[in-house]
Coordinates of N, CA, C and O in Angstrom, one line a residue:
M236 N 1.2 -1.1 0.1 CA 0.0 0.3 -0.1 C 0.9 1.2 -0.3 O 1.9 1.5 1.1
T237 N 0.5 1.9 -0.7 CA 1.7 3.0 -1.4 C 0.8 4.7 -0.2 O -0.2 4.8 0.2
A238 N 1.9 5.2 0.9 CA 1.0 6.7 1.7 C 0.9 7.1 0.9 O 1.2 7.4 -0.6
P239 N -0.4 8.2 1.3 CA -1.0 9.4 -0.4 C -0.3 10.4 0.1 O 0.7 10.8 1.1
V240 N -0.1 11.1 -0.8 CA 1.1 12.3 -1.4 C 0.5 13.4 -1.5 O -1.0 13.1 -1.8
L241 N 0.9 14.0 0.0 CA -0.7 15.8 0.3 C 0.4 16.6 -0.4 O 1.8 16.8 0.2
D242 N -0.6 17.7 -0.7 CA 0.8 19.1 -0.6 C 0.3 19.5 1.0 O -0.4 19.1 1.1
L243 N 1.3 20.7 1.0 CA 1.3 20.7 2.1 C -0.2 21.2 3.3 O -0.5 21.1 4.4
A244 N -0.8 22.5 2.2 CA -2.3 22.6 3.2 C -2.9 21.2 3.4 O -4.1 21.2 4.2
A245 N -3.0 20.0 2.1 CA -3.6 18.8 2.7 C -3.1 18.6 3.7 O -3.3 17.9 5.0
L246 N -1.9 18.7 3.8 CA -1.0 17.8 5.4 C -1.5 18.9 6.6 O -1.3 18.2 7.2
Q247 N -1.7 20.3 6.6 CA -1.4 20.7 7.4 C -3.3 20.3 7.7 O -4.0 20.1 9.2
A248 N -4.0 20.0 6.8 CA -5.4 19.9 7.4 C -5.5 18.2 8.0 O -6.2 17.9 8.9
A249 N -5.1 17.9 7.6 CA -4.8 16.5 7.9 C -4.3 16.2 9.4 O -4.9 15.3 10.1
G250 N -3.4 16.6 9.4 CA -2.8 17.4 10.4 C -3.8 17.6 11.6 O -4.1 16.9 12.7
A251 N -4.3 18.5 11.4 CA -5.6 19.2 12.5 C -6.6 18.1 12.8 O -6.9 17.9 13.8
A252 N -7.0 17.5 12.0 CA -8.3 16.2 11.8 C -7.5 14.8 13.3 O -8.1 14.9 14.0
L253 N -6.4 14.9 12.9 CA -5.6 13.7 13.7 C -5.4 14.1 14.9 O -6.0 14.2 16.3
G254 N -5.2 15.9 15.5 CA -5.1 16.6 16.3 C -6.2 16.3 17.0 O -6.5 16.2 18.4
A255 N -7.5 16.9 16.5 CA -8.8 17.1 17.1 C -9.8 14.7 17.3 O -10.0 15.1 18.5
S256 N -8.6 14.1 16.3 CA -9.2 12.8 16.8 C -8.3 11.9 17.8 O -8.9 11.0 18.2
L257 N -7.5 12.3 18.1 CA -6.5 11.3 19.1 C -6.8 11.8 20.3 O -7.3 11.9 21.1
P258 N -7.4 10.0 20.9 CA -7.6 9.9 22.3 C -6.4 10.1 23.3 O -5.7 10.8 23.6
S259 N -7.3 11.1 24.7 CA -5.9 11.5 25.7 C -5.0 10.5 25.9 O -5.6 9.2 25.9
G260 N -3.8 10.8 25.9 CA -3.0 9.6 26.5 C -2.7 9.7 25.7 O -1.7 8.6 25.6
S261 N -2.4 9.3 24.2 CA -1.8 9.3 23.1 C -0.2 9.7 23.3 O 0.2 10.4 23.0
V262 N 0.2 9.1 22.2 CA 2.0 9.4 22.1 C 2.3 8.6 21.1 O 1.8 8.0 20.0
V263 N 2.2 9.7 20.2 CA 2.8 10.1 18.8 C 4.5 9.7 18.5 O 4.8 11.1 18.6
W264 N 4.8 8.9 17.6 CA 6.4 9.4 17.3 C 5.8 9.5 15.7 O 5.3 9.2 15.0
L265 N 6.5 10.6 15.6 CA 6.7 11.2 13.9 C 7.9 11.0 13.2 O 9.5 11.1 14.5
E266 N 8.4 10.3 12.6 CA 9.7 9.2 11.8 C 9.3 9.9 10.1 O 8.3 10.9 9.6
G267 N 10.5 10.4 9.7 CA 10.9 10.8 9.0 C 12.5 11.9 8.6 O 12.8 12.5 9.6
E268 N 12.8 11.9 7.9 CA 14.3 12.6 7.5 C 14.0 13.8 7.4 O 12.9 14.9 8.1
L269 N 15.7 15.0 7.7 CA 14.9 15.9 8.2 C 14.3 16.9 7.3 O 14.5 16.6 5.4
G270 N 13.3 17.7 7.3 CA 12.4 18.3 6.4 C 11.7 17.8 5.8 O 11.2 17.9 4.7
S271 N 10.9 16.4 6.3 CA 10.1 15.8 5.9 C 8.9 16.0 6.1 O 7.7 16.2 5.4
G272 N 9.2 17.4 7.1 CA 7.4 17.9 7.4 C 7.0 17.6 8.8 O 6.1 17.8 9.5
K273 N 7.9 17.1 9.9 CA 7.3 16.5 11.2 C 7.0 17.6 11.5 O 5.9 17.8 12.4
T274 N 7.8 19.0 11.8 CA 7.2 20.1 12.5 C 6.0 20.8 11.9 O 5.0 21.5 12.8
T275 N 6.1 20.6 10.8 CA 4.8 21.6 10.0 C 3.1 20.3 10.5 O 2.6 21.3 10.8
L276 N 3.3 19.1 10.8 CA 2.8 18.4 10.8 C 2.0 18.8 12.0 O 1.4 18.4 12.8
T277 N 3.2 19.1 13.4 CA 2.8 19.0 14.5 C 2.3 20.1 15.4 O 1.4 20.2 15.7
R278 N 2.3 21.3 14.4 CA 1.8 22.3 14.5 C 0.3 22.9 14.3 O -0.5 22.6 14.4
A279 N 0.3 21.5 13.5 CA -1.1 21.2 12.6 C -1.8 20.7 13.6 O -3.1 20.8 14.0
I280 N -1.4 19.5 14.4 CA -1.8 18.9 15.1 C -2.5 19.2 16.4 O -3.4 19.3 17.3
L281 N -1.4 20.0 16.7 CA -1.4 21.3 18.0 C -2.5 21.7 17.8 O -3.7 21.8 18.9
E282 N -2.9 22.5 16.6 CA -4.1 23.6 16.4 C -5.5 23.0 16.5 O -6.4 23.3 17.0
G283 N -5.5 21.6 16.1 CA -6.5 20.6 16.1 C -6.7 20.5 17.4 O -8.1 20.0 17.8
R284 N -6.0 20.2 18.5 CA -5.8 19.4 19.3 C -6.6 21.0 20.7 O -7.2 20.5 21.6
G285 N -6.4 22.3 20.1 CA -7.0 23.2 20.5 C -6.0 24.1 21.2 O -6.2 24.8 22.1
V286 N -4.4 23.9 21.4 CA -3.7 24.5 21.8 C -3.0 25.5 20.8 O -3.4 26.3 19.6
T287 N -3.1 27.0 21.5 CA -3.4 28.1 20.7 C -1.7 29.1 20.9 O -2.1 29.7 20.4
T288 N -1.3 28.3 21.6 CA 0.1 29.1 21.7 C 0.7 28.1 20.0 O 0.6 27.0 19.8
P289 N 1.7 29.1 19.2 CA 2.3 28.2 17.9 C 3.1 27.3 18.4 O 3.8 27.4 19.4
G290 N 3.2 26.4 17.8 CA 4.0 25.3 17.8 C 5.1 25.4 17.2 O 5.2 26.2 16.3
A291 N 6.3 25.5 17.6 CA 7.7 25.6 17.1 C 8.6 24.4 17.3 O 8.5 22.9 18.0
S292 N 9.6 24.4 16.2 CA 10.9 22.8 16.6 C 11.2 23.1 17.4 O 12.0 24.3 18.1
P293 N 11.2 21.9 18.8 CA 12.3 21.8 19.8 C 13.7 21.4 19.9 O 14.0 21.0 20.6
T294 N 14.1 21.5 18.7 CA 15.2 20.8 18.2 C 16.4 21.4 19.4 O 17.0 21.4 19.6
Y295 N 16.2 23.2 19.8 CA 17.3 23.4 20.7 C 16.8 23.5 22.3 O 17.3 23.2 23.5
A296 N 15.3 23.2 22.5 CA 15.0 23.2 24.0 C 14.4 21.6 24.5 O 14.4 20.8 25.2
L297 N 14.1 20.7 23.3 CA 14.1 19.3 23.5 C 12.9 18.9 23.6 O 12.0 17.8 22.5
V298 N 12.4 19.8 24.4 CA 10.9 19.8 24.3 C 10.1 20.8 25.2 O 10.2 22.2 25.7
H299 N 9.3 20.9 24.3 CA 8.2 22.2 24.2 C 6.7 22.2 24.9 O 6.2 20.8 24.6
H300 N 6.4 22.5 25.7 CA 5.1 22.3 26.9 C 4.2 23.6 26.4 O 4.3 24.3 25.9
H301 N 2.4 22.7 26.1 CA 1.9 23.8 25.5 C 0.6 23.1 26.3 O 0.2 22.0 26.7
E302 N -0.1 24.0 26.9 CA -2.0 23.8 27.7 C -2.8 24.0 26.5 O -2.7 24.5 25.5
G303 N -3.5 23.0 26.7 CA -4.3 22.4 25.4 C -5.8 22.4 26.6 O -5.3 22.5 27.4
P304 N -6.8 22.7 25.8 CA -8.1 22.6 26.9 C -8.2 21.0 27.2 O -9.1 21.5 28.2
H305 N -7.7 20.0 26.6 CA -7.6 18.5 27.8 C -6.4 18.3 28.6 O -6.5 17.2 29.1
G306 N -5.3 19.7 29.1 CA -4.3 19.1 29.3 C -3.1 19.7 29.1 O -3.4 19.8 27.8
P307 N -2.0 18.9 29.4 CA -0.8 19.6 28.9 C -0.4 18.2 27.5 O -0.8 17.7 27.2
V308 N 0.4 19.1 26.4 CA 0.9 18.7 25.1 C 2.5 19.2 24.9 O 2.4 19.8 25.1
Y309 N 2.8 17.9 24.8 CA 4.4 18.1 24.9 C 4.8 17.2 23.6 O 4.4 16.6 22.9
H310 N 6.0 18.6 22.8 CA 6.4 18.2 21.4 C 8.0 17.8 22.1 O 8.2 19.1 22.3
L311 N 8.2 16.4 21.8 CA 10.0 16.1 22.0 C 10.6 16.5 21.0 O 10.0 15.6 19.5
D312 N 11.6 16.4 20.5 CA 12.5 16.5 19.4 C 14.2 16.0 20.0 O 14.6 16.6 20.5
C313 N 13.9 14.8 19.2 CA 15.2 14.0 20.3 C 16.8 13.8 19.2 O 17.4 13.4 19.7
Y314 N 16.1 14.4 17.8 CA 17.2 14.4 17.3 C 19.0 14.9 17.8 O 19.6 14.6 17.4
R315 N 18.7 15.6 18.6 CA 20.4 16.4 19.2 C 20.8 15.6 20.2 O 21.5 15.3 20.6
L316 N 20.0 14.4 20.7 CA 20.5 13.2 21.5 C 22.0 12.2 20.5 O 21.4 12.1 19.7
R317 N 23.1 12.6 21.6 CA 23.8 11.9 21.2 C 24.2 9.8 21.3 O 24.2 9.4 20.3
H318 N 23.2 9.9 22.5 CA 22.8 8.4 22.7 C 22.0 8.1 23.5 O 21.6 9.6 24.3
P319 N 21.5 7.6 23.4 CA 19.7 7.1 24.1 C 20.0 7.4 26.0 O 18.9 8.1 26.6
D320 N 21.1 7.4 26.5 CA 21.3 7.7 27.9 C 21.0 9.5 28.4 O 21.0 9.3 29.2
Q321 N 21.0 10.3 27.3 CA 20.8 11.2 27.1 C 19.3 11.4 27.8 O 19.4 12.6 28.0
A322 N 18.6 10.4 26.9 CA 17.3 11.3 27.4 C 16.7 10.8 28.7 O 15.6 11.0 29.0
A323 N 17.8 10.3 29.8 CA 17.6 9.5 31.0 C 16.6 11.0 32.1 O 16.8 11.3 32.9
D324 N 17.9 12.6 31.3 CA 17.4 14.0 31.6 C 16.2 14.5 31.7 O 16.2 15.4 32.2
L325 N 15.7 13.8 30.9 CA 14.4 14.4 30.3 C 13.4 13.6 31.8 O 13.2 12.3 32.1
D326 N 12.3 14.7 32.4 CA 11.6 14.1 33.3 C 10.0 13.2 32.3 O 9.2 13.9 31.8
W327 N 10.7 11.8 32.3 CA 9.7 11.2 31.2 C 7.9 11.0 32.2 O 7.0 10.6 31.3
E328 N 8.5 11.0 33.2 CA 7.3 10.7 34.2 C 6.2 11.9 34.0 O 5.1 12.0 34.4
S329 N 6.4 12.7 33.9 CA 6.0 14.2 33.8 C 5.4 14.0 32.7 O 4.0 14.0 32.1
L330 N 6.1 13.8 31.6 CA 5.9 13.4 30.2 C 4.6 12.5 30.2 O 3.7 12.5 29.4
A331 N 4.6 11.6 30.8 CA 3.7 10.5 30.8 C 2.2 10.8 30.9 O 1.2 10.4 30.8
T332 N 2.2 12.0 32.1 CA 0.8 12.4 32.2 C 0.0 13.5 31.4 O -0.8 13.9 31.5
A333 N 1.1 13.3 30.2 CA 0.0 14.7 29.5 C -1.0 14.1 28.5 O -1.4 13.2 28.2
D334 N -1.9 14.7 28.1 CA -3.3 14.6 26.9 C -1.8 14.1 26.3 O -3.0 13.0 25.5
L335 N -1.1 14.7 25.4 CA -0.8 14.3 24.2 C 0.6 14.2 24.2 O 1.2 15.8 25.1
L336 N 1.2 13.4 23.9 CA 3.1 13.4 24.1 C 3.4 13.4 22.2 O 3.2 12.6 21.9
L337 N 4.3 14.2 21.3 CA 4.7 13.9 20.0 C 5.8 14.2 20.0 O 6.9 14.8 21.2
I338 N 6.5 12.6 20.0 CA 8.1 13.0 20.0 C 8.6 12.4 18.4 O 8.8 11.4 17.9
E339 N 9.2 13.9 18.3 CA 10.0 13.2 16.7 C 11.4 12.8 17.4 O 12.4 12.8 18.0
W340 N 12.3 12.2 16.2 CA 13.1 11.2 16.7 C 13.4 10.3 17.5 O 14.2 9.8 18.4
P341 N 11.7 9.5 17.7 CA 12.0 8.3 18.9 C 13.2 7.7 19.1 O 13.9 7.6 20.5
E342 N 13.9 7.2 17.8 CA 15.0 6.3 18.2 C 15.8 6.5 18.1 O 17.0 5.6 19.6
R343 N 15.9 7.9 18.6 CA 17.2 8.5 19.0 C 17.0 8.2 20.6 O 18.2 8.4 21.2
A344 N 16.4 8.5 21.4 CA 16.0 8.0 23.1 C 15.7 6.6 23.1 O 16.0 6.5 24.3
G345 N 15.7 6.2 22.6 CA 16.1 4.5 22.6 C 15.1 3.7 23.4 O 13.5 4.8 23.0
A346 N 14.8 3.0 24.7 CA 14.0 2.7 25.9 C 13.6 3.7 26.4 O 12.5 3.7 26.9
W347 N 14.4 4.8 26.2 CA 13.7 5.9 27.4 C 12.2 6.4 26.9 O 11.5 6.8 27.2
A348 N 12.0 6.3 25.3 CA 10.8 6.7 24.8 C 9.5 5.7 24.7 O 9.7 4.4 24.7
P349 N 8.5 6.1 25.2 CA 7.5 5.5 25.4 C 7.2 4.8 24.0 O 6.9 5.5 23.3
P350 N 6.1 3.8 24.5 CA 5.9 3.0 22.7 C 4.6 3.8 22.4 O 3.5 4.8 23.1
P351 N 4.4 3.5 20.9 CA 3.7 4.2 20.0 C 2.3 3.9 20.6 O 1.9 3.0 20.0
T352 N 1.4 4.8 20.5 CA -0.2 4.4 20.5 C -0.3 4.6 18.4 O -1.0 4.4 18.0
H353 N 0.3 6.3 18.3 CA 0.1 5.7 16.7 C 2.0 6.4 16.3 O 2.4 7.4 16.9
R354 N 2.4 5.5 15.1 CA 3.3 6.1 14.5 C 2.7 6.7 12.9 O 2.1 6.3 12.3
I355 N 3.6 7.8 12.7 CA 3.4 8.6 11.3 C 4.8 8.6 10.6 O 6.0 8.9 11.6
H356 N 4.5 8.5 9.8 CA 5.8 8.5 8.9 C 5.5 9.4 7.8 O 4.8 9.0 6.7
L357 N 6.6 10.4 7.6 CA 6.4 11.6 6.8 C 7.7 11.1 5.7 O 8.8 10.8 5.9
A358 N 7.4 11.5 4.2 CA 8.5 11.5 3.4 C 8.3 13.0 2.3 O 7.3 13.2 1.9
H359 N 9.6 13.1 2.6 CA 9.7 14.6 1.1 C 10.0 13.6 -0.1 O 10.4 13.3 -0.7
V360 N 8.6 14.3 -0.2 CA 8.3 13.6 -2.2 C 9.0 15.0 -3.2 O 9.6 15.0 -4.1
D361 N 8.7 16.8 -2.6 CA 9.0 17.4 -3.4 C 8.7 18.9 -2.4 O 8.4 18.8 -1.5
E362 N 9.3 20.1 -3.3 CA 9.1 20.9 -2.1 C 7.4 21.3 -2.1 O 7.7 21.8 -1.0
D363 N 6.5 20.8 -2.4 CA 5.6 21.4 -2.2 C 4.5 20.2 -1.6 O 3.2 20.5 -1.5
T364 N 5.1 18.9 -1.7 CA 4.4 17.4 -1.1 C 4.8 16.3 -0.7 O 6.1 16.9 -0.7
R365 N 4.8 16.6 0.1 CA 4.7 14.8 0.7 C 3.8 13.8 1.8 O 2.6 13.6 1.0
S366 N 4.7 12.6 1.4 CA 4.0 11.2 2.0 C 3.8 11.3 3.5 O 4.4 11.9 3.8
L367 N 2.5 11.1 3.9 CA 2.4 10.7 5.1 C 1.3 9.6 5.4 O 0.6 9.3 4.7
E368 N 2.3 8.5 6.2 CA 1.5 7.0 6.7 C 1.0 7.2 8.3 O 2.4 7.7 8.9
V369 N 0.1 6.7 8.7 CA 0.0 7.1 10.0 C -0.5 6.0 10.2 O -1.5 4.2 9.8
I370 N 0.5 5.2 10.7 CA 0.5 3.3 11.5 C -0.1 3.4 13.1 O 0.2 3.8 13.6

């Protein structure tokens, strides 16, 4: 089965719909190469979830905390972790209480990353389109 190819507007609409439909307590792994649209999709998921603060790439902060109408939403970007042991410094107990936990580059956190309830794989097709597969 081939993943659907979406232009950026359709990707944002799909992300907003996904954000509105995810059950509380969901852990979403966002997978894909650099530039595949993980942060763009995250912003749309946050919007669909009712978060009013803008989503940003947490590459430098590792964790961004957002308050949504159903509780905290955390967006992690584990790209800068050089070894999974560095993930031990993140407050995983608090993160586990989130309404929604979005994790980019979860494989870099190793066993620290909680198992996903949903996996989303994005791929860069060209400047204006991405493939999106929700597992």
